[in-house]
Short mmCIF file of C-alpha atoms and ligand atoms in Angstrom, two decimals:
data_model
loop_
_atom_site.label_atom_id
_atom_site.label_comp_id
_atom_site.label_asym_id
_atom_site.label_seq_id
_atom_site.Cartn_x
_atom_site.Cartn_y
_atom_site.Cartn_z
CA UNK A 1 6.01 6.09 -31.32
CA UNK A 2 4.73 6.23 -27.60
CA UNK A 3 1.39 7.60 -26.75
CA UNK A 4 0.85 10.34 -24.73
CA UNK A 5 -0.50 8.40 -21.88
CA UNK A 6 2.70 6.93 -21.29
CA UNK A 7 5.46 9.18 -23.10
CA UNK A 8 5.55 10.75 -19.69
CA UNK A 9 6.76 7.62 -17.85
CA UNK A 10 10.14 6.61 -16.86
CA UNK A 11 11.43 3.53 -15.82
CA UNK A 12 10.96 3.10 -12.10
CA UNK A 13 13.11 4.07 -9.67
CA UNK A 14 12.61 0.72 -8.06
CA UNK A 15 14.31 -0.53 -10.83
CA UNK A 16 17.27 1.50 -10.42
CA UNK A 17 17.91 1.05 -7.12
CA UNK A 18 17.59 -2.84 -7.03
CA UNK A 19 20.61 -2.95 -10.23
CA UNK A 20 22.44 -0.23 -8.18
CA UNK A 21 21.83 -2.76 -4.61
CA UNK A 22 22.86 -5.82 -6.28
CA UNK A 23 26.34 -4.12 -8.15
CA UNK A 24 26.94 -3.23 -4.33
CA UNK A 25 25.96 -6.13 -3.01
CA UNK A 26 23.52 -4.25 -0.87
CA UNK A 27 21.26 -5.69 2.26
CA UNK A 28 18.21 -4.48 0.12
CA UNK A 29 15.33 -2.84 2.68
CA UNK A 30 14.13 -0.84 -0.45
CA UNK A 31 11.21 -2.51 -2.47
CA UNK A 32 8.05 -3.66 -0.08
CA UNK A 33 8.49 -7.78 -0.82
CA UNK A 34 9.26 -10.30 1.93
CA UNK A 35 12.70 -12.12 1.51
CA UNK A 36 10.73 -15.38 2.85
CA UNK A 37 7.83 -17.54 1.63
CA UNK A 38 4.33 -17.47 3.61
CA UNK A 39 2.94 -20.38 5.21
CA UNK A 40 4.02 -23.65 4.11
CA UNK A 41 0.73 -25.40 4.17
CA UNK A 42 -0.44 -22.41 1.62
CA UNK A 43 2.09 -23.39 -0.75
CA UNK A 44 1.03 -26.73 -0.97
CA UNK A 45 -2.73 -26.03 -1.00
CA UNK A 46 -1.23 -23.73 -4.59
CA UNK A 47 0.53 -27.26 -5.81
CA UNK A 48 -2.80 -29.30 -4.94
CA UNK A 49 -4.67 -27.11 -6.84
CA UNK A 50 -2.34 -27.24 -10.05
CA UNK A 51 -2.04 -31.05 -9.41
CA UNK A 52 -5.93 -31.71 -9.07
CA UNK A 53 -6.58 -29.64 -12.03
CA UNK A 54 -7.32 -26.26 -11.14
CA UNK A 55 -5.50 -24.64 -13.99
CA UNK A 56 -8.21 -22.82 -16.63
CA UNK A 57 -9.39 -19.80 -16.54
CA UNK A 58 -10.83 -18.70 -13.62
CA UNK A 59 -14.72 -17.31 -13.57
CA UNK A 60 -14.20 -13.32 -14.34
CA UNK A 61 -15.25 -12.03 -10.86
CA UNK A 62 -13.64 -14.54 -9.05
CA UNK A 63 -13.30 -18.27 -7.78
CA UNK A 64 -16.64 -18.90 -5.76
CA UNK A 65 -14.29 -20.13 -3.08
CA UNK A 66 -12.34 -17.25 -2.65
CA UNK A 67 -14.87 -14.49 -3.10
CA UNK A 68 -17.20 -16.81 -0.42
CA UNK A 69 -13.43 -16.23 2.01
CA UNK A 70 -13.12 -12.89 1.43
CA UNK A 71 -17.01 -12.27 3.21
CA UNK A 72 -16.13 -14.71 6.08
CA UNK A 73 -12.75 -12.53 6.54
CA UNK A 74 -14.56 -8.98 6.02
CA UNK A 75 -17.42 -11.20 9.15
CA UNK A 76 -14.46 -12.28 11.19
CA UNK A 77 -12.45 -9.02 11.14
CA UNK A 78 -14.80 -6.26 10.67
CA UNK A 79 -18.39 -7.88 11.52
CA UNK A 80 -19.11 -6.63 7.70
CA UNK A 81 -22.30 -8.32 5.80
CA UNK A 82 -20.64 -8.97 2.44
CA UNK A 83 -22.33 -11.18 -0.44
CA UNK A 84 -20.25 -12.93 -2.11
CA UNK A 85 -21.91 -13.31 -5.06
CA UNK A 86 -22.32 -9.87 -5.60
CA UNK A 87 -20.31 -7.49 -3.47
CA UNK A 88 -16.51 -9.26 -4.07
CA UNK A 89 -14.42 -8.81 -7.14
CA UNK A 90 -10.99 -10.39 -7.18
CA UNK A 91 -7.97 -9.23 -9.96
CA UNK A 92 -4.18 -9.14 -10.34
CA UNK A 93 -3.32 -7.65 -7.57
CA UNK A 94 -4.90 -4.78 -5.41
CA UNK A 95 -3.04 -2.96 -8.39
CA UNK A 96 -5.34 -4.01 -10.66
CA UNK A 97 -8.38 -3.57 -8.50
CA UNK A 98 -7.07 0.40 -8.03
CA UNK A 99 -6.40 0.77 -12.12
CA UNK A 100 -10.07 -0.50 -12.90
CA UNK A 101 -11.87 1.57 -9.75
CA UNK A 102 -10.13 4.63 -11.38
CA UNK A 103 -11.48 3.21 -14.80
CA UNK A 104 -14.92 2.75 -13.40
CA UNK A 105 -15.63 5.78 -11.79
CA UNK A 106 -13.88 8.77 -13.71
CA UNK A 107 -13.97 10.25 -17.45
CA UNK A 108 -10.73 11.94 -18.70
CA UNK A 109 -10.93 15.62 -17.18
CA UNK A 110 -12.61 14.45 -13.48
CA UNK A 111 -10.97 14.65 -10.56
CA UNK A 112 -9.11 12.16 -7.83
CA UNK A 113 -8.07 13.62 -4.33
CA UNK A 114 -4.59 11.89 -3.59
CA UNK A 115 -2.86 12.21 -0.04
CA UNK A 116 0.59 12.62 -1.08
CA UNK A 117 2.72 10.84 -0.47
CA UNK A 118 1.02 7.62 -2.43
CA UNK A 119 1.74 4.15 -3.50
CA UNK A 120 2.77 5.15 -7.05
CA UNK A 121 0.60 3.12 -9.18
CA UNK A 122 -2.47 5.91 -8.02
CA UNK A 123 -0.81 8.10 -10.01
CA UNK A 124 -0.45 6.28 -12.78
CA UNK A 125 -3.81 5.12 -13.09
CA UNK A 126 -5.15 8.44 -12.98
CA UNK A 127 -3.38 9.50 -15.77
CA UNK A 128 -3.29 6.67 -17.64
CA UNK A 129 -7.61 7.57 -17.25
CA UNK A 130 -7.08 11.25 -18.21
CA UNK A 131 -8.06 12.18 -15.03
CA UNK A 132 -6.66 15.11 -12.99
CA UNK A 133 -5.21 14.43 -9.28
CA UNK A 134 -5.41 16.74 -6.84
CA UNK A 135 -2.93 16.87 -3.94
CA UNK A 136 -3.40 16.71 -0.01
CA UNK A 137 0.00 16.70 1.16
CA UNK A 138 0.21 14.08 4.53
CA UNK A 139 2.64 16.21 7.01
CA UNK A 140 5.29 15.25 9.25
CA UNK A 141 5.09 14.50 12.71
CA UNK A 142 5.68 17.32 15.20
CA UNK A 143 5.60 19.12 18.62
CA UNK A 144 2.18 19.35 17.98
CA UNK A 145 1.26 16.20 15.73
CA UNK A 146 2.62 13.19 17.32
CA UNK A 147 2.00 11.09 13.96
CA UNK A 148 1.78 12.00 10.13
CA UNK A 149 -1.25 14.21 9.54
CA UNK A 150 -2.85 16.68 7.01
CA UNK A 151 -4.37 19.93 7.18
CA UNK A 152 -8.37 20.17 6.77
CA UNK A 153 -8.34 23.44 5.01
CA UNK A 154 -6.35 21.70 2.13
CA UNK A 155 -8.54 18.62 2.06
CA UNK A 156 -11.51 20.48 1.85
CA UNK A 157 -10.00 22.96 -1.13
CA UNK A 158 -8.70 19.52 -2.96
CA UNK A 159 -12.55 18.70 -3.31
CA UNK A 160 -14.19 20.38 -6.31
CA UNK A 161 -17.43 20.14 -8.37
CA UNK A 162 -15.32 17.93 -10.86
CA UNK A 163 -14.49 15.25 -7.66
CA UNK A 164 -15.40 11.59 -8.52
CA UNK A 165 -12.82 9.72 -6.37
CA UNK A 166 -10.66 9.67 -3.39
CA UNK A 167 -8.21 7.46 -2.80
CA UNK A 168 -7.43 6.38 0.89
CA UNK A 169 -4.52 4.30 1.91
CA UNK A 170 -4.77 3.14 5.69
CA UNK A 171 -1.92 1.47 7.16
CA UNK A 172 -0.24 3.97 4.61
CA UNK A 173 2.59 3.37 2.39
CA UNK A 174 5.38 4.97 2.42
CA UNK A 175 4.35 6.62 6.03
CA UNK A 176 3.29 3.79 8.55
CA UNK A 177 0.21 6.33 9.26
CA UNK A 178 -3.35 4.67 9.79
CA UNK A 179 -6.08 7.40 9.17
CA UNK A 180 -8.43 8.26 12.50
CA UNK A 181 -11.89 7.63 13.13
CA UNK A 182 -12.71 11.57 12.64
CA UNK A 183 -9.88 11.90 10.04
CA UNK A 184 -12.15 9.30 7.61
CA UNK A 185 -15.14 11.22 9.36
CA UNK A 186 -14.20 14.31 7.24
CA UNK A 187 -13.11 12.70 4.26
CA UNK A 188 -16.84 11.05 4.18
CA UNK A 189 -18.05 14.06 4.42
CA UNK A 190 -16.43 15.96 1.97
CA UNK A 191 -16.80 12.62 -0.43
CA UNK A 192 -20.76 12.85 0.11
CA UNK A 193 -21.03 16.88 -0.45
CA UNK A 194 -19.44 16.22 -3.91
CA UNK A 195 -21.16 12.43 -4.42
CA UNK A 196 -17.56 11.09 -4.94
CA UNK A 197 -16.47 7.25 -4.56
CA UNK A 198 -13.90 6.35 -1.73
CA UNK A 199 -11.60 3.84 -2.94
CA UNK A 200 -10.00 2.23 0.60
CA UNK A 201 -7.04 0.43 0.07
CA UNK A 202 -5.79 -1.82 2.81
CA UNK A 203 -3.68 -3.74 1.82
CA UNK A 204 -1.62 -3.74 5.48
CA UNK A 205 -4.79 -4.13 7.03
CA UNK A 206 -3.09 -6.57 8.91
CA UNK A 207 -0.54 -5.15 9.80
CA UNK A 208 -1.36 -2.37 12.32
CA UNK A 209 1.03 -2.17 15.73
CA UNK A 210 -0.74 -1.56 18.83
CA UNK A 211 -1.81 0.78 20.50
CA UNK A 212 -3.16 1.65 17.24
CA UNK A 213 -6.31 0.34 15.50
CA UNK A 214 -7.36 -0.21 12.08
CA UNK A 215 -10.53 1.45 11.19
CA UNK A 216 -12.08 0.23 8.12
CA UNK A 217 -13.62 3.04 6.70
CA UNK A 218 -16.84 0.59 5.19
CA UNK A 219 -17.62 -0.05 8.29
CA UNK A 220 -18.73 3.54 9.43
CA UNK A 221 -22.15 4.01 8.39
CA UNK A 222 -21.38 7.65 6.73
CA UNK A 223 -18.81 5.89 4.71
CA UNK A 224 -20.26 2.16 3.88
CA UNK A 225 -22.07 3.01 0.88
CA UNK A 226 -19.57 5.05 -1.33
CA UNK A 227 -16.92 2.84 -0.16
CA UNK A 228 -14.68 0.50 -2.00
CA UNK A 229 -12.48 -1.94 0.28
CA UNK A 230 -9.38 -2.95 -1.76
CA UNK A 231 -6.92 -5.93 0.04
CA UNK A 232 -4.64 -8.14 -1.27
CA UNK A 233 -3.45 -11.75 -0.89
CA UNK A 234 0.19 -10.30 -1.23
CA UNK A 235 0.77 -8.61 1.92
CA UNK A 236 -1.22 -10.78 4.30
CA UNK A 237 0.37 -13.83 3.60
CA UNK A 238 3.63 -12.96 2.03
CA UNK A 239 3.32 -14.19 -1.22
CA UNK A 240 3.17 -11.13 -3.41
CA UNK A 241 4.20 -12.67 -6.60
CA UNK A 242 0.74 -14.62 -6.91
CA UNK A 243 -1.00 -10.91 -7.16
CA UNK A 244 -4.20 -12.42 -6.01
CA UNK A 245 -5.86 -9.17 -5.08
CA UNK A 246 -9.65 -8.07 -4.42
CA UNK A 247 -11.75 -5.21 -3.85
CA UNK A 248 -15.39 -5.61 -1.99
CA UNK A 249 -18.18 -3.21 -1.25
CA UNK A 250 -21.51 -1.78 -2.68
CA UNK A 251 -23.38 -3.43 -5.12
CA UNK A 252 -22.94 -0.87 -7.99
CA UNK A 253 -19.15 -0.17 -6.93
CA UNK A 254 -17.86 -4.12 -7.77
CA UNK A 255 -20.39 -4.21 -10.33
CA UNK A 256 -18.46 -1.23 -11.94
CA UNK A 257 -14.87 -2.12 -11.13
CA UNK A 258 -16.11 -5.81 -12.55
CA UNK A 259 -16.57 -4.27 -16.03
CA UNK A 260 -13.24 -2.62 -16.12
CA UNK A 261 -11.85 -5.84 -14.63
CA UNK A 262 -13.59 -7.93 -17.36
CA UNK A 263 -11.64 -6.12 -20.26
CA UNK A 264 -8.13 -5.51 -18.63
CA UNK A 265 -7.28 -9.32 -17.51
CA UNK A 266 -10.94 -10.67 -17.63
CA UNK A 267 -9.50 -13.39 -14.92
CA UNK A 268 -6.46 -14.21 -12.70
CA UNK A 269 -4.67 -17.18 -11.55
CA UNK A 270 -6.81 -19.76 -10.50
CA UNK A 271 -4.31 -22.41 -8.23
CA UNK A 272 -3.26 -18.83 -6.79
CA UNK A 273 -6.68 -17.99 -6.10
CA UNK A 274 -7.85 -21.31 -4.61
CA UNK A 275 -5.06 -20.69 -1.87
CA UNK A 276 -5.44 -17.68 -0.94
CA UNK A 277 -8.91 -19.07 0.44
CA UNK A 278 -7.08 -21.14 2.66
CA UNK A 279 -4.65 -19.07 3.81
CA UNK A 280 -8.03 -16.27 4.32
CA UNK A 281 -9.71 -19.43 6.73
CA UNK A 282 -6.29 -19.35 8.80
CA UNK A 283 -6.88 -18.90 12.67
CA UNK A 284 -6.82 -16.00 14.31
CA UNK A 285 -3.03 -17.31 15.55
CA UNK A 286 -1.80 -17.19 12.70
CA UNK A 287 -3.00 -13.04 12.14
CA UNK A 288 -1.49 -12.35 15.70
CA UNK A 289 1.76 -13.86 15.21
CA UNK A 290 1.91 -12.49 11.85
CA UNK A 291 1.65 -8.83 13.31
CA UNK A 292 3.65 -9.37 16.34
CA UNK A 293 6.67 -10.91 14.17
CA UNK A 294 6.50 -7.87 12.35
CA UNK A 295 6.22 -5.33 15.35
CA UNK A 296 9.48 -7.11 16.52
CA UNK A 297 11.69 -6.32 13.26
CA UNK A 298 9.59 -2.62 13.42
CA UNK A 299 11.08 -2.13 16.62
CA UNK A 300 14.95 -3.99 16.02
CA UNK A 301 15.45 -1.53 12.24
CA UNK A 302 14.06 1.37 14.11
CA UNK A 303 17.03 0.62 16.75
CA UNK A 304 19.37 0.29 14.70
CA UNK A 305 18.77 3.50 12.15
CA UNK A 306 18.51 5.25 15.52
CA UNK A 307 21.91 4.06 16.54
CA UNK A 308 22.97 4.74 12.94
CA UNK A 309 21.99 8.54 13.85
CA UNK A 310 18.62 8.35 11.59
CA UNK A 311 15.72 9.75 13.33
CA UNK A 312 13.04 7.59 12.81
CA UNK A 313 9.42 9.27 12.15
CA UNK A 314 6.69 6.73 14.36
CA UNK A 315 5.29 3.82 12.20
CA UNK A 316 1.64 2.43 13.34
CA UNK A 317 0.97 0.20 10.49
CA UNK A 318 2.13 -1.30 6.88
CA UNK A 319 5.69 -2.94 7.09
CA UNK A 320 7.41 0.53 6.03
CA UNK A 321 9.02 2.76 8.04
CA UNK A 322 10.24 6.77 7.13
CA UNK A 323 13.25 8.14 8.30
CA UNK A 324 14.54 11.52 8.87
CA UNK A 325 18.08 11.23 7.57
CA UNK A 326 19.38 14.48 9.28
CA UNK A 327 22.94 15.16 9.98
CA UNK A 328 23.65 12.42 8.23
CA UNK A 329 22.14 14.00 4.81
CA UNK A 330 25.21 16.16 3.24
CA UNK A 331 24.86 20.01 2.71
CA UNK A 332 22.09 20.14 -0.30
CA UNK A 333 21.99 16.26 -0.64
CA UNK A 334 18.30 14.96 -1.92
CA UNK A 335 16.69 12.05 -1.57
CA UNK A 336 17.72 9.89 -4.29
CA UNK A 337 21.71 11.07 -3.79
CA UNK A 338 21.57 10.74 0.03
CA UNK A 339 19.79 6.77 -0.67
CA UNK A 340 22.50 5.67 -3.45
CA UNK A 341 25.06 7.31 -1.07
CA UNK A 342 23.78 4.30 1.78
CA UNK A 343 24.43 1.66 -1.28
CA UNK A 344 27.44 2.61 -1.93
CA UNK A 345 29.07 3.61 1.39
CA UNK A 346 26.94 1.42 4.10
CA UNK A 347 25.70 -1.47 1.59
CA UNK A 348 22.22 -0.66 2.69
CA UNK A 349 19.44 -0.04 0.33
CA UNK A 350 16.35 1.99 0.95
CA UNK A 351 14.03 4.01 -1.30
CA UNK A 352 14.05 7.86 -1.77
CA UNK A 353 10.27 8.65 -0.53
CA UNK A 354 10.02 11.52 -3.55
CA UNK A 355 9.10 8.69 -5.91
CA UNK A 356 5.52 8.74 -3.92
CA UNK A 357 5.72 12.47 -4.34
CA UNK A 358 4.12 14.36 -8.06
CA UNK A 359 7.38 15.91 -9.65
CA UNK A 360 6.38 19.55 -8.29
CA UNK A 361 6.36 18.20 -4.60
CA UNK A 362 9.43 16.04 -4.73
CA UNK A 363 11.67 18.36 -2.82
CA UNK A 364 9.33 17.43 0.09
CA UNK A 365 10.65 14.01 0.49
CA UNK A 366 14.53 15.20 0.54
CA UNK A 367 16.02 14.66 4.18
CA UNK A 368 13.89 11.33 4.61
CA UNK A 369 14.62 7.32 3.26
CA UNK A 370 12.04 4.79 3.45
CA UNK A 371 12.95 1.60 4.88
CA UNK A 372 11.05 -1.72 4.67
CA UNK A 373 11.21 -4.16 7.11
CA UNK A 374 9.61 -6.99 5.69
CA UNK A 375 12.42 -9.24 5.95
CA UNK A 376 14.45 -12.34 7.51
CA UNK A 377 16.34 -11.43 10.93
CA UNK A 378 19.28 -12.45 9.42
CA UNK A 379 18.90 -9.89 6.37
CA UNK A 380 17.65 -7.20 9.41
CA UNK A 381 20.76 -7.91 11.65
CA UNK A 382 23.13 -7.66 8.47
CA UNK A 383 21.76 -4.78 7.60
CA UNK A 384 21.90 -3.36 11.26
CA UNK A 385 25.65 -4.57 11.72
CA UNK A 386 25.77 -2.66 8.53
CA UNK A 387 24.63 0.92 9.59
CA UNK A 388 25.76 0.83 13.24
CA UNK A 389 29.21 -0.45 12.31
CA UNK A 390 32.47 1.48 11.16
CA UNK A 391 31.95 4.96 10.21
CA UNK A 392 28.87 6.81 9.95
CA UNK A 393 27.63 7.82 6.81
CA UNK A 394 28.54 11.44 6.11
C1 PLP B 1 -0.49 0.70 -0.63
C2 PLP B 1 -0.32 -0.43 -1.58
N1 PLP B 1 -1.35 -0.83 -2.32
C3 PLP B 1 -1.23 -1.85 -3.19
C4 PLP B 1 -0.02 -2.51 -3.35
C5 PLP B 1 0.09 -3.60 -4.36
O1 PLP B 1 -0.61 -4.73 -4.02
P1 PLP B 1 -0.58 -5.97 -5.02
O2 PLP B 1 0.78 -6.57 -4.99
O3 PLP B 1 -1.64 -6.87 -4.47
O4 PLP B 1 -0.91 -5.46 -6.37
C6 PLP B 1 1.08 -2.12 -2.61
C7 PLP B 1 2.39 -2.79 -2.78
O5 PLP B 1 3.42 -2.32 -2.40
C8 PLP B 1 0.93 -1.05 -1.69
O6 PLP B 1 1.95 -0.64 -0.94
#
């Protein structure tokens, strides 16, 4: 009965792991949602909105309100010039606004360049468009490489006359990386040589730990006008079951992801939508403590996986962090054992890292867990007491 386009997929391995956390009654640090609400006052502005009577459908591109927030963000932030009218689109979700890019700008047989690991929905969407990814695997930190990294050669063979996209993920999930001035330098490059679209997803772009910086790859002139910026509502204020999400850009590029968007949900929630304005026309306080809130649980998980005899890999942005599981990993143990293993023995859930990997590179996530530290200090110290207490795992 199923079509081809999805015979291929299985249920998610999210969904596996959160039955397998809750029969264990696990401290769950596995899927990427906050255990707490966002601001209070963004709540209510929601409950206004459905009380004064903002509950029909919403105009296709966007409330006015919020696309005119998203430009006086991508001012405040960035220093970006961004019409409102024309250069925001807003969907459900910056999943949506990556599924109707990948609609807009390839044909079944074209090509996507992926760094790999990815958020798993890129996948998807490219083959859900019949189009054909093509891998740059995102390396390890090293002796020589102090954070995650790729090799140019590879980059630079993943681009081919059939190129129409690359996808960019900075603050990077699952890896914490945040791509470098000359990293996006090259990738511009290469994108221009083939006259391919970047699709820039940042949906952590708030949360980036100093020293490092968040460049926004729009804002480098080589870059601006092949560039699509995709954010979300979710991330940045902790309310990612609204799935108010947005991309913003050149002209033609929302105009194109705005005629996907028009025939996949046409419109999304508008009392969701008119808060997420607000919460966009916060003060720069509330941005800083957001970040530094979340460089504090960063650095108390990191201490206590260390402690717990996890090695963990350096994390400059997103609210993820990678482990290297090492002698704690059994002889011949991958991924997804070594992570039910923590359920079941620690009552700590985390997510085996090869579900960001294509099938044929899954072996390269064995030996590391990815933990997610968007959560309560309460769930955080459980979950330390958990891991540093009684025996260690293996
Ligand atoms: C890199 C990345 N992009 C997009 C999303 C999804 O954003 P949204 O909830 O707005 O669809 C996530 C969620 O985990 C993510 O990690």
């Amino acid at each position: 009965m199923l079509s081809q386009r999805v015979a291929g997929f299985g249920a998610t391995v999210f969904a596996e792991f959160s039955k397998l956390a809750q029969e264990h009654r696990a401290v769950n640090l596995g899927q990427g949602f906050p255990d707490f609400d966002g601001p209070a006052e963004i709540k209510q502005a929601a409950i206004d909105a459905i009380t004064s009577g903002v509950n029909q459908y919403a105009i296709s591109q966007g409330a006015l309100a919020l696309r005119t927030a998203i430009a006086k963000h991508a001012r405040r932030f960035y220093d970006q010039s961004i019409e409102p009218l024309s250069q925001v689109v807003v969907t459900s979700g910056a999943t949506e606004t990556i599924f109707d890019a990948v609609q807009a700008f390839t044909d079944p047989g074209d090509e996507v360049v992926l760094f790999e690991p990815f958020y798993d929905s890129y996948l998807a969407s490219v083959q859900l468009a019949g189009a054909v990814p093509r891998y740059v695997e995102l390396r390890a930190p090293d002796a020589s490489h102090p954070t995650w990294w790729f090799d140019e050669r590879e980059l630079e063979q993943a681009f081919t006359p059939r190129t129409r996209l690359v996808i960019v993920n900075t603050p990077h999930n699952p890896t914490g990386k945040i791509f470098t001035r000359d990293e996006l330098e090259l990738i511009g490059r290469l994108a221009a040589r083939a006259n391919a679209v970047i699709v820039s997803d940042e949906v952590y772009e708030h949360l980036v730990f100093a020293p490092a910086r968040h460049v926004r790859p729009a804002t480098m002139p080589s870059l601006a006008d092949r560039t699509l910026t995709i954010s979300s509502g979710g991330k940045s204020f902790s309310f990612t079951g609204w799935k108010i999400g947005w991309g913003l850009g050149p002209v033609a590029l929302v105009g194109a992801v705005q005629k996907a968007h028009q025939w996949v949900t046409f419109a999304t929630a508008s009392p969701f939508q008119a808060a997420i304005a607000r919460a966009l026309e916060l003060p720069d306080s509330y941005f800083s403590g957001f970040v530094a809130e979340y460089a504090a649980r960063r650095d108390f998980l990191g201490a206590a996986l260390t402690k717990a005899g996890l090695e963990v890999l350096p994390v400059e942005g997103s609210y993820f962090l990678m482990a290297r599981t090492g002698s704690l990993r059994k002889a011949g143990e991958d991924d997804v054992q070594f992570c039910k293993r923590l359920i079941v023995e620690k009552g700590v859930a985390a997510i085996p890292p090869s579900v960001f990997y294509s099938a044929a590179h899954a072996p390269r996530a064995h030996g590391l867990a990815r933990f997610a530290f968007c959560k309560t200090d309460a769930t955080l110290q459980e979950a330390a007491r958990r891991l540093t207490g009684g025996s260690v795992l293996g």
